[in-house]
Amino acid sequence: MENEFTDEDVVVGPISGMTRIRRIKFTTKTNNCKARLATVLDDSGCWRVSKVVHDHNHDLLPSVSHLMAGHGSVCDSLKRDLVAHDRSSIRPSKNIRLDEVQRGGPQNLGCTPKDCRNYILKSRNFEMQEGDAQSLLNFFREIQAAYEQFHDAICFDTTYLVNQYNMPCASFVGINHHRQSILLGCALMSHEDIDSYKLVFRTWLDAMGNVHPDAIITDQCQSISGVRPSKIARAEFKSMVLDSITVEVFERKWAEYISRYNLHIRNWFNKLYSEKEKWVPVYLDMYFWGGMLFTQRSEGMHAFFDGYITRQSTFRMFVHQYELAIRAKHEKELEAEYRSKGFQIVCESMFKWEQQTIQCYTRTIYEIFQDTAKKIVSL
């Protein structure tokens, strides 16, 4: 049995053991080239070349062979690189250029940039493979377990935009015993109205066993951002809020501030003062905040998703990159745990209470305690 293959024919199948030939016709422009390669299937089941015709009626262009339809397949190594770079939030255009550089030029890719882009889009459609859903459920259980231990103070933030639809990601961020931010849940919100916030809080509390946090930090409505104090008065305002050590001191400084800048007619300041028990530190000293009270509200989300989530992230990409971000954060927690338990802390005094604190605190918390103790002793 003899078969002939022309420039427009491609053989698909194993080299040995084939019983029939399947030819795939590509919609390429033909020019009746007489070049031929004839093969014969011998008795041992192997294909043997029986005839070769080298006479082409066109120029041979090996430098552009990768542009021909029959050469448009993406090799396995390139597939792995494309998927890995895509999961690292590298845009398709940069992803392809990176692979071109790594392989010494676009001619060495073995396919066209369009083939690479098509494969990236195709791979995204199959991100959620068998077992991925169970893996996410396991992460959710870990979040629930973390919330049971660290629900004292929670920061709720909606300022981080994560996808191409400009949908804010509402996040619940806590702090663990290593003073690391921990993600305790998040939700993509299509609307930022009161009913939507209620739904997010209600759903999150249901997932956490209806255990309410002891204290929660939220941002004020973004619509008031245009009526904040001027740059000159802002430093004084910050000092008034943060440096007042008693209620009486704050009340006196507030009255002086309002009078100095003639802010009696500003409704925003009047409303702010009426809610002072919710945001002025001197009124909140009876609550435990875990060091979160004076931190930027958006730092938690940036710490988690920086390098993973971008504005170009689709919903499907968000699910996968969310898992990667959680894994990376978990690894940092393990490093802090090893640093705390893997190395012995040397006492700097002979007091028994220092030895007790070493046994009770993690290394990070103990170092904070130690610095405070040194300042007290030096007074």
Short mmCIF file of C-alpha atoms in Angstrom, two decimals:
data_model
loop_
_atom_site.label_atom_id
_atom_site.label_comp_id
_atom_site.label_asym_id
_atom_site.label_seq_id
_atom_site.Cartn_x
_atom_site.Cartn_y
_atom_site.Cartn_z
CA MET A 1 0.00 0.00 0.00
CA GLU A 2 1.51 3.28 -1.13
CA ASN A 3 0.51 6.78 -0.14
CA GLU A 4 1.66 10.09 -1.53
CA PHE A 5 1.74 13.36 0.35
CA THR A 6 1.93 16.79 -1.21
CA ASP A 7 2.65 20.23 0.22
CA GLU A 8 -1.00 20.53 1.22
CA ASP A 9 -1.35 17.12 2.95
CA VAL A 10 -0.65 16.31 6.58
CA VAL A 11 -0.48 12.81 8.01
CA VAL A 12 -2.05 12.44 11.46
CA GLY A 13 -1.46 9.30 13.52
CA PRO A 14 1.27 7.06 14.95
CA ILE A 15 4.30 6.25 12.85
CA SER A 16 3.99 2.52 13.38
CA GLY A 17 0.93 0.32 13.64
CA MET A 18 -1.22 2.57 11.47
CA THR A 19 -3.91 0.83 9.48
CA ARG A 20 -5.23 3.84 7.62
CA ILE A 21 -4.26 7.36 6.69
CA ARG A 22 -6.31 10.36 7.73
CA ARG A 23 -5.60 13.44 5.69
CA ILE A 24 -6.47 16.92 6.86
CA LYS A 25 -6.96 19.50 4.17
CA PHE A 26 -6.12 23.04 5.23
CA THR A 27 -7.58 26.01 3.43
CA THR A 28 -4.21 27.16 2.11
CA LYS A 29 -3.56 28.49 -1.33
CA THR A 30 -2.41 25.68 -3.68
CA ASN A 31 -0.20 26.06 -6.75
CA ASN A 32 -0.08 22.51 -8.22
CA CYS A 33 3.38 21.84 -6.85
CA LYS A 34 4.71 18.44 -8.06
CA ALA A 35 6.87 17.80 -5.00
CA ARG A 36 5.94 14.45 -3.53
CA LEU A 37 6.82 12.08 -0.72
CA ALA A 38 5.59 8.49 -1.19
CA THR A 39 5.55 5.97 1.64
CA VAL A 40 4.79 2.26 1.86
CA LEU A 41 3.50 0.28 4.84
CA ASP A 42 5.62 -2.87 4.93
CA ASP A 43 4.85 -6.24 6.50
CA SER A 44 6.40 -5.21 9.85
CA GLY A 45 3.91 -2.36 10.21
CA CYS A 46 6.43 0.42 9.61
CA TRP A 47 6.23 3.18 7.06
CA ARG A 48 9.02 3.26 4.48
CA VAL A 49 9.77 6.08 2.07
CA SER A 50 9.49 4.75 -1.48
CA LYS A 51 9.56 7.89 -3.59
CA VAL A 52 10.68 11.50 -3.21
CA VAL A 53 10.18 14.32 -5.73
CA HIS A 54 12.11 17.51 -4.90
CA ASP A 55 10.91 19.60 -7.83
CA HIS A 56 9.04 22.58 -6.40
CA ASN A 57 7.46 25.21 -8.65
CA HIS A 58 7.81 27.90 -5.96
CA ASP A 59 10.50 29.37 -3.75
CA LEU A 60 11.28 27.55 -0.51
CA LEU A 61 10.93 29.80 2.52
CA PRO A 62 12.03 27.88 5.62
CA SER A 63 12.25 31.11 7.63
CA VAL A 64 8.46 31.54 7.44
CA SER A 65 7.49 27.88 7.68
CA HIS A 66 6.04 28.51 11.15
CA LEU A 67 3.42 30.75 9.52
CA MET A 68 2.00 27.95 7.38
CA ALA A 69 -1.27 26.35 8.42
CA GLY A 70 0.26 22.92 8.92
CA HIS A 71 2.80 24.31 11.40
CA GLY A 72 0.36 26.17 13.64
CA SER A 73 0.44 23.80 16.61
CA VAL A 74 1.62 24.96 20.04
CA CYS A 75 4.21 22.57 21.49
CA ASP A 76 3.82 21.21 25.03
CA SER A 77 6.67 23.25 26.53
CA LEU A 78 5.25 26.46 25.08
CA LYS A 79 1.81 25.53 26.40
CA ARG A 80 3.19 25.17 29.91
CA ASP A 81 4.97 28.53 29.71
CA LEU A 82 1.91 30.32 28.35
CA VAL A 83 -0.34 28.95 31.10
CA ALA A 84 2.21 29.68 33.85
CA HIS A 85 2.69 33.27 32.70
CA ASP A 86 -1.06 33.78 32.33
CA ARG A 87 -1.65 32.56 35.89
CA SER A 88 0.98 35.07 37.02
CA SER A 89 -1.27 37.88 35.67
CA ILE A 90 0.98 38.64 32.68
CA ARG A 91 -1.05 40.09 29.82
CA PRO A 92 -1.24 37.89 26.68
CA SER A 93 0.83 40.33 24.60
CA LYS A 94 3.66 40.43 27.17
CA ASN A 95 3.24 36.71 27.76
CA ILE A 96 3.92 35.97 24.09
CA ARG A 97 6.82 38.44 23.88
CA LEU A 98 8.39 36.84 26.94
CA ASP A 99 8.27 33.41 25.29
CA GLU A 100 9.72 34.87 22.08
CA VAL A 101 12.67 36.27 24.03
CA GLN A 102 13.21 33.03 25.93
CA ARG A 103 13.30 31.07 22.65
CA GLY A 104 15.54 33.46 20.74
CA GLY A 105 12.94 35.13 18.56
CA PRO A 106 9.39 34.73 17.22
CA GLN A 107 10.62 32.42 14.46
CA ASN A 108 11.52 29.83 17.09
CA LEU A 109 8.07 29.64 18.66
CA GLY A 110 6.95 27.10 16.09
CA CYS A 111 3.61 28.89 15.70
CA THR A 112 2.18 32.36 15.29
CA PRO A 113 1.34 34.84 18.06
CA LYS A 114 -2.32 34.34 17.16
CA ASP A 115 -1.97 30.61 17.87
CA CYS A 116 -0.50 31.46 21.28
CA ARG A 117 -3.26 33.92 22.07
CA ASN A 118 -5.93 31.40 21.05
CA TYR A 119 -4.39 28.78 23.32
CA ILE A 120 -4.31 31.21 26.26
CA LEU A 121 -8.02 31.96 25.81
CA LYS A 122 -8.79 28.26 25.43
CA SER A 123 -6.87 27.33 28.58
CA ARG A 124 -8.79 29.93 30.58
CA ASN A 125 -12.04 28.19 29.66
CA PHE A 126 -10.82 25.00 31.31
CA GLU A 127 -9.29 26.45 34.48
CA MET A 128 -11.79 24.82 36.81
CA GLN A 129 -10.78 21.20 36.48
CA GLU A 130 -11.82 18.26 38.63
CA GLY A 131 -10.71 18.77 42.22
CA ASP A 132 -10.35 22.56 41.99
CA ALA A 133 -13.78 23.16 43.56
CA GLN A 134 -12.90 20.87 46.47
CA SER A 135 -9.61 22.71 46.90
CA LEU A 136 -11.48 26.01 47.21
CA LEU A 137 -13.87 24.48 49.74
CA ASN A 138 -10.87 23.42 51.83
CA PHE A 139 -9.60 27.01 51.77
CA PHE A 140 -13.01 28.25 52.88
CA ARG A 141 -12.94 25.85 55.83
CA GLU A 142 -9.52 27.21 56.78
CA ILE A 143 -10.95 30.74 56.67
CA GLN A 144 -13.78 29.69 58.98
CA ALA A 145 -11.28 28.14 61.40
CA ALA A 146 -9.17 31.32 61.35
CA TYR A 147 -12.24 33.47 62.00
CA GLU A 148 -13.06 31.45 65.13
CA GLN A 149 -9.71 32.51 66.61
CA PHE A 150 -9.25 36.01 65.16
CA HIS A 151 -12.69 37.67 64.98
CA ASP A 152 -11.85 40.33 67.59
CA ALA A 153 -11.34 43.12 65.04
CA ILE A 154 -12.30 43.04 61.37
CA CYS A 155 -11.62 45.59 58.63
CA PHE A 156 -14.24 45.81 55.87
CA ASP A 157 -12.94 47.43 52.67
CA THR A 158 -14.51 48.06 49.26
CA THR A 159 -11.87 50.30 47.68
CA TYR A 160 -9.97 47.64 45.74
CA LEU A 161 -11.13 47.20 42.13
CA VAL A 162 -10.21 43.78 40.85
CA ASN A 163 -11.62 43.15 37.41
CA GLN A 164 -12.30 44.54 33.99
CA TYR A 165 -15.91 45.31 34.93
CA ASN A 166 -14.85 47.75 37.68
CA MET A 167 -16.66 45.68 40.29
CA PRO A 168 -15.27 46.38 43.77
CA CYS A 169 -14.16 43.46 45.86
CA ALA A 170 -15.59 43.76 49.35
CA SER A 171 -13.08 42.16 51.69
CA PHE A 172 -13.12 41.14 55.33
CA VAL A 173 -9.59 41.38 56.71
CA GLY A 174 -8.49 40.37 60.20
CA ILE A 175 -5.15 40.09 61.95
CA ASN A 176 -3.53 36.94 63.34
CA HIS A 177 -1.16 36.29 66.26
CA HIS A 178 1.84 37.20 64.06
CA ARG A 179 0.31 40.64 63.29
CA GLN A 180 -0.24 39.52 59.71
CA SER A 181 -3.36 40.47 57.79
CA ILE A 182 -5.59 37.47 57.10
CA LEU A 183 -8.38 37.37 54.55
CA LEU A 184 -11.62 36.17 56.14
CA GLY A 185 -13.83 36.49 53.08
CA CYS A 186 -14.58 38.65 50.07
CA ALA A 187 -17.37 39.33 47.59
CA LEU A 188 -17.56 40.90 44.14
CA MET A 189 -20.24 43.60 44.25
CA SER A 190 -22.17 44.82 41.23
CA HIS A 191 -23.89 47.58 43.24
CA GLU A 192 -22.76 49.67 46.19
CA ASP A 193 -26.08 50.43 47.86
CA ILE A 194 -27.34 49.71 51.36
CA ASP A 195 -29.23 46.57 50.35
CA SER A 196 -26.13 45.13 48.65
CA TYR A 197 -23.99 45.77 51.73
CA LYS A 198 -26.61 44.15 53.95
CA LEU A 199 -26.65 41.11 51.68
CA VAL A 200 -22.85 40.81 51.76
CA PHE A 201 -22.71 41.11 55.56
CA ARG A 202 -25.59 38.70 56.07
CA THR A 203 -24.09 36.11 53.72
CA TRP A 204 -20.64 36.45 55.27
CA LEU A 205 -21.98 36.08 58.81
CA ASP A 206 -23.94 32.98 57.76
CA ALA A 207 -20.73 31.48 56.37
CA MET A 208 -18.97 32.26 59.67
CA GLY A 209 -21.60 30.58 61.83
CA ASN A 210 -23.36 33.86 62.72
CA VAL A 211 -20.50 34.79 65.05
CA HIS A 212 -20.34 38.59 65.00
CA PRO A 213 -16.95 40.34 65.20
CA ASP A 214 -16.23 42.24 68.40
CA ALA A 215 -15.27 45.37 66.44
CA ILE A 216 -15.35 46.28 62.76
CA ILE A 217 -13.63 49.05 60.80
CA THR A 218 -15.28 50.44 57.66
CA ASP A 219 -14.69 53.31 55.27
CA GLN A 220 -17.00 56.27 55.12
CA CYS A 221 -19.06 56.93 52.02
CA GLN A 222 -16.90 58.01 49.09
CA SER A 223 -19.28 60.88 48.33
CA ILE A 224 -17.82 62.89 51.24
CA SER A 225 -14.29 62.72 49.86
CA GLY A 226 -14.70 66.12 48.24
CA VAL A 227 -15.45 67.94 51.49
CA ARG A 228 -12.48 66.88 53.58
CA PRO A 229 -10.23 69.47 55.28
CA SER A 230 -7.68 71.31 53.17
CA LYS A 231 -4.08 70.12 53.03
CA ILE A 232 -2.95 72.76 55.53
CA ALA A 233 -5.69 72.00 58.04
CA ARG A 234 -5.47 68.24 57.52
CA ALA A 235 -2.29 67.80 59.58
CA GLU A 236 -3.86 69.71 62.45
CA PHE A 237 -7.03 67.65 62.13
CA LYS A 238 -5.02 64.41 62.23
CA SER A 239 -3.11 65.55 65.30
CA MET A 240 -6.34 66.52 67.03
CA VAL A 241 -7.84 63.08 66.42
CA LEU A 242 -4.83 60.88 67.13
CA ASP A 243 -3.01 62.81 69.85
CA SER A 244 -5.94 63.50 72.17
CA ILE A 245 -5.41 61.22 75.17
CA THR A 246 -8.66 62.09 76.96
CA VAL A 247 -12.20 62.96 75.91
CA GLU A 248 -11.86 66.41 77.47
CA VAL A 249 -8.73 67.19 75.43
CA PHE A 250 -10.42 66.12 72.20
CA GLU A 251 -13.55 68.20 72.92
CA ARG A 252 -11.43 71.29 73.59
CA LYS A 253 -9.29 70.84 70.47
CA TRP A 254 -12.36 70.18 68.33
CA ALA A 255 -14.05 73.39 69.46
CA GLU A 256 -10.88 75.39 68.78
CA TYR A 257 -10.48 73.78 65.34
CA ILE A 258 -14.07 74.50 64.28
CA SER A 259 -13.81 78.09 65.48
CA ARG A 260 -10.42 78.74 63.86
CA TYR A 261 -11.53 77.66 60.38
CA ASN A 262 -15.15 78.82 60.70
CA LEU A 263 -16.58 75.36 60.10
CA HIS A 264 -19.84 75.78 62.01
CA ILE A 265 -21.85 75.90 58.79
CA ARG A 266 -20.26 72.78 57.30
CA ASN A 267 -22.82 70.02 57.69
CA TRP A 268 -20.18 67.37 57.07
CA PHE A 269 -18.23 68.37 60.19
CA ASN A 270 -21.41 68.52 62.25
CA LYS A 271 -22.34 65.00 61.18
CA LEU A 272 -18.78 63.82 61.79
CA TYR A 273 -18.87 65.18 65.33
CA SER A 274 -22.21 63.52 66.05
CA GLU A 275 -20.62 60.16 65.19
CA LYS A 276 -17.36 60.75 67.08
CA GLU A 277 -17.87 57.65 69.24
CA LYS A 278 -17.50 55.53 66.10
CA TRP A 279 -14.16 56.84 64.83
CA VAL A 280 -12.23 58.94 67.36
CA PRO A 281 -9.64 56.66 69.07
CA VAL A 282 -10.09 58.15 72.53
CA TYR A 283 -13.72 56.94 72.51
CA LEU A 284 -12.71 53.46 71.36
CA ASP A 285 -9.99 52.58 73.84
CA MET A 286 -12.20 49.99 75.54
CA TYR A 287 -12.18 47.83 72.38
CA PHE A 288 -9.39 45.60 71.09
CA TRP A 289 -8.31 46.55 67.57
CA GLY A 290 -5.22 44.41 67.08
CA GLY A 291 -3.22 47.37 65.81
CA MET A 292 -5.61 47.86 62.87
CA LEU A 293 -7.18 51.14 63.91
CA PHE A 294 -4.56 53.44 62.38
CA THR A 295 -3.71 51.43 59.28
CA GLN A 296 -4.81 52.28 55.77
CA ARG A 297 -8.02 50.48 55.00
CA SER A 298 -6.95 49.39 51.54
CA GLU A 299 -3.59 47.96 52.61
CA GLY A 300 -5.16 44.63 53.46
CA MET A 301 -6.42 43.97 49.95
CA HIS A 302 -3.23 45.22 48.28
CA ALA A 303 -1.18 42.95 50.54
CA PHE A 304 -3.24 39.94 49.49
CA PHE A 305 -3.82 40.46 45.80
CA ASP A 306 -0.86 42.56 44.67
CA GLY A 307 0.75 40.64 41.82
CA TYR A 308 -2.21 38.29 41.45
CA ILE A 309 -5.35 40.28 40.64
CA THR A 310 -5.47 43.07 38.05
CA ARG A 311 -8.18 45.18 36.46
CA GLN A 312 -8.00 42.84 33.46
CA SER A 313 -8.85 39.77 35.56
CA THR A 314 -11.97 37.93 34.43
CA PHE A 315 -14.28 36.12 36.84
CA ARG A 316 -12.71 32.77 35.99
CA MET A 317 -9.19 34.16 36.44
CA PHE A 318 -10.22 35.73 39.73
CA VAL A 319 -11.18 32.33 41.18
CA HIS A 320 -7.84 30.79 40.27
CA GLN A 321 -5.74 33.80 41.28
CA TYR A 322 -7.67 34.11 44.52
CA GLU A 323 -6.53 30.58 45.35
CA LEU A 324 -2.92 31.41 44.46
CA ALA A 325 -3.02 34.52 46.66
CA ILE A 326 -4.36 32.48 49.58
CA ARG A 327 -1.63 29.87 49.09
CA ALA A 328 1.07 32.57 49.08
CA LYS A 329 -0.36 34.14 52.23
CA HIS A 330 -0.51 30.75 53.94
CA GLU A 331 3.16 30.22 53.12
CA LYS A 332 4.05 33.52 54.81
CA GLU A 333 2.11 32.42 57.89
CA LEU A 334 4.12 29.19 57.98
CA GLU A 335 7.36 31.20 57.74
CA ALA A 336 6.28 33.37 60.67
CA GLU A 337 5.30 30.26 62.65
CA TYR A 338 8.69 28.69 61.98
CA ARG A 339 10.48 31.90 62.96
CA SER A 340 8.49 31.97 66.19
CA LYS A 341 8.88 28.32 67.21
CA GLY A 342 12.02 27.25 65.39
CA PHE A 343 14.42 29.56 67.22
CA GLN A 344 14.75 30.08 70.95
CA ILE A 345 14.27 33.60 72.27
CA VAL A 346 16.91 34.69 74.78
CA CYS A 347 15.67 36.57 77.83
CA GLU A 348 17.30 39.96 78.36
CA SER A 349 16.53 40.08 82.07
CA MET A 350 16.24 37.79 85.08
CA PHE A 351 12.56 38.52 85.63
CA LYS A 352 10.25 35.50 85.56
CA TRP A 353 7.53 37.49 83.85
CA GLU A 354 9.74 37.82 80.76
CA GLN A 355 10.05 34.04 80.54
CA GLN A 356 6.28 33.77 80.88
CA THR A 357 5.68 36.21 78.03
CA ILE A 358 8.06 34.24 75.81
CA GLN A 359 5.98 31.14 76.39
CA CYS A 360 2.68 32.93 75.75
CA TYR A 361 3.49 35.26 72.84
CA THR A 362 4.67 34.67 69.31
CA ARG A 363 8.06 36.13 68.44
CA THR A 364 6.52 39.12 66.66
CA ILE A 365 4.25 40.03 69.59
CA TYR A 366 7.02 39.41 72.12
CA GLU A 367 9.38 41.77 70.29
CA ILE A 368 6.74 44.50 70.48
CA PHE A 369 6.24 43.78 74.17
CA GLN A 370 10.01 43.79 74.73
CA ASP A 371 10.46 47.18 73.05
CA THR A 372 7.67 48.64 75.19
CA ALA A 373 9.17 47.17 78.35
CA LYS A 374 12.58 48.67 77.53
CA LYS A 375 11.04 52.12 77.11
CA ILE A 376 9.26 51.82 80.46
CA VAL A 377 12.43 50.69 82.25
CA SER A 378 14.46 53.53 80.73
CA LEU A 379 12.08 56.19 82.07
#
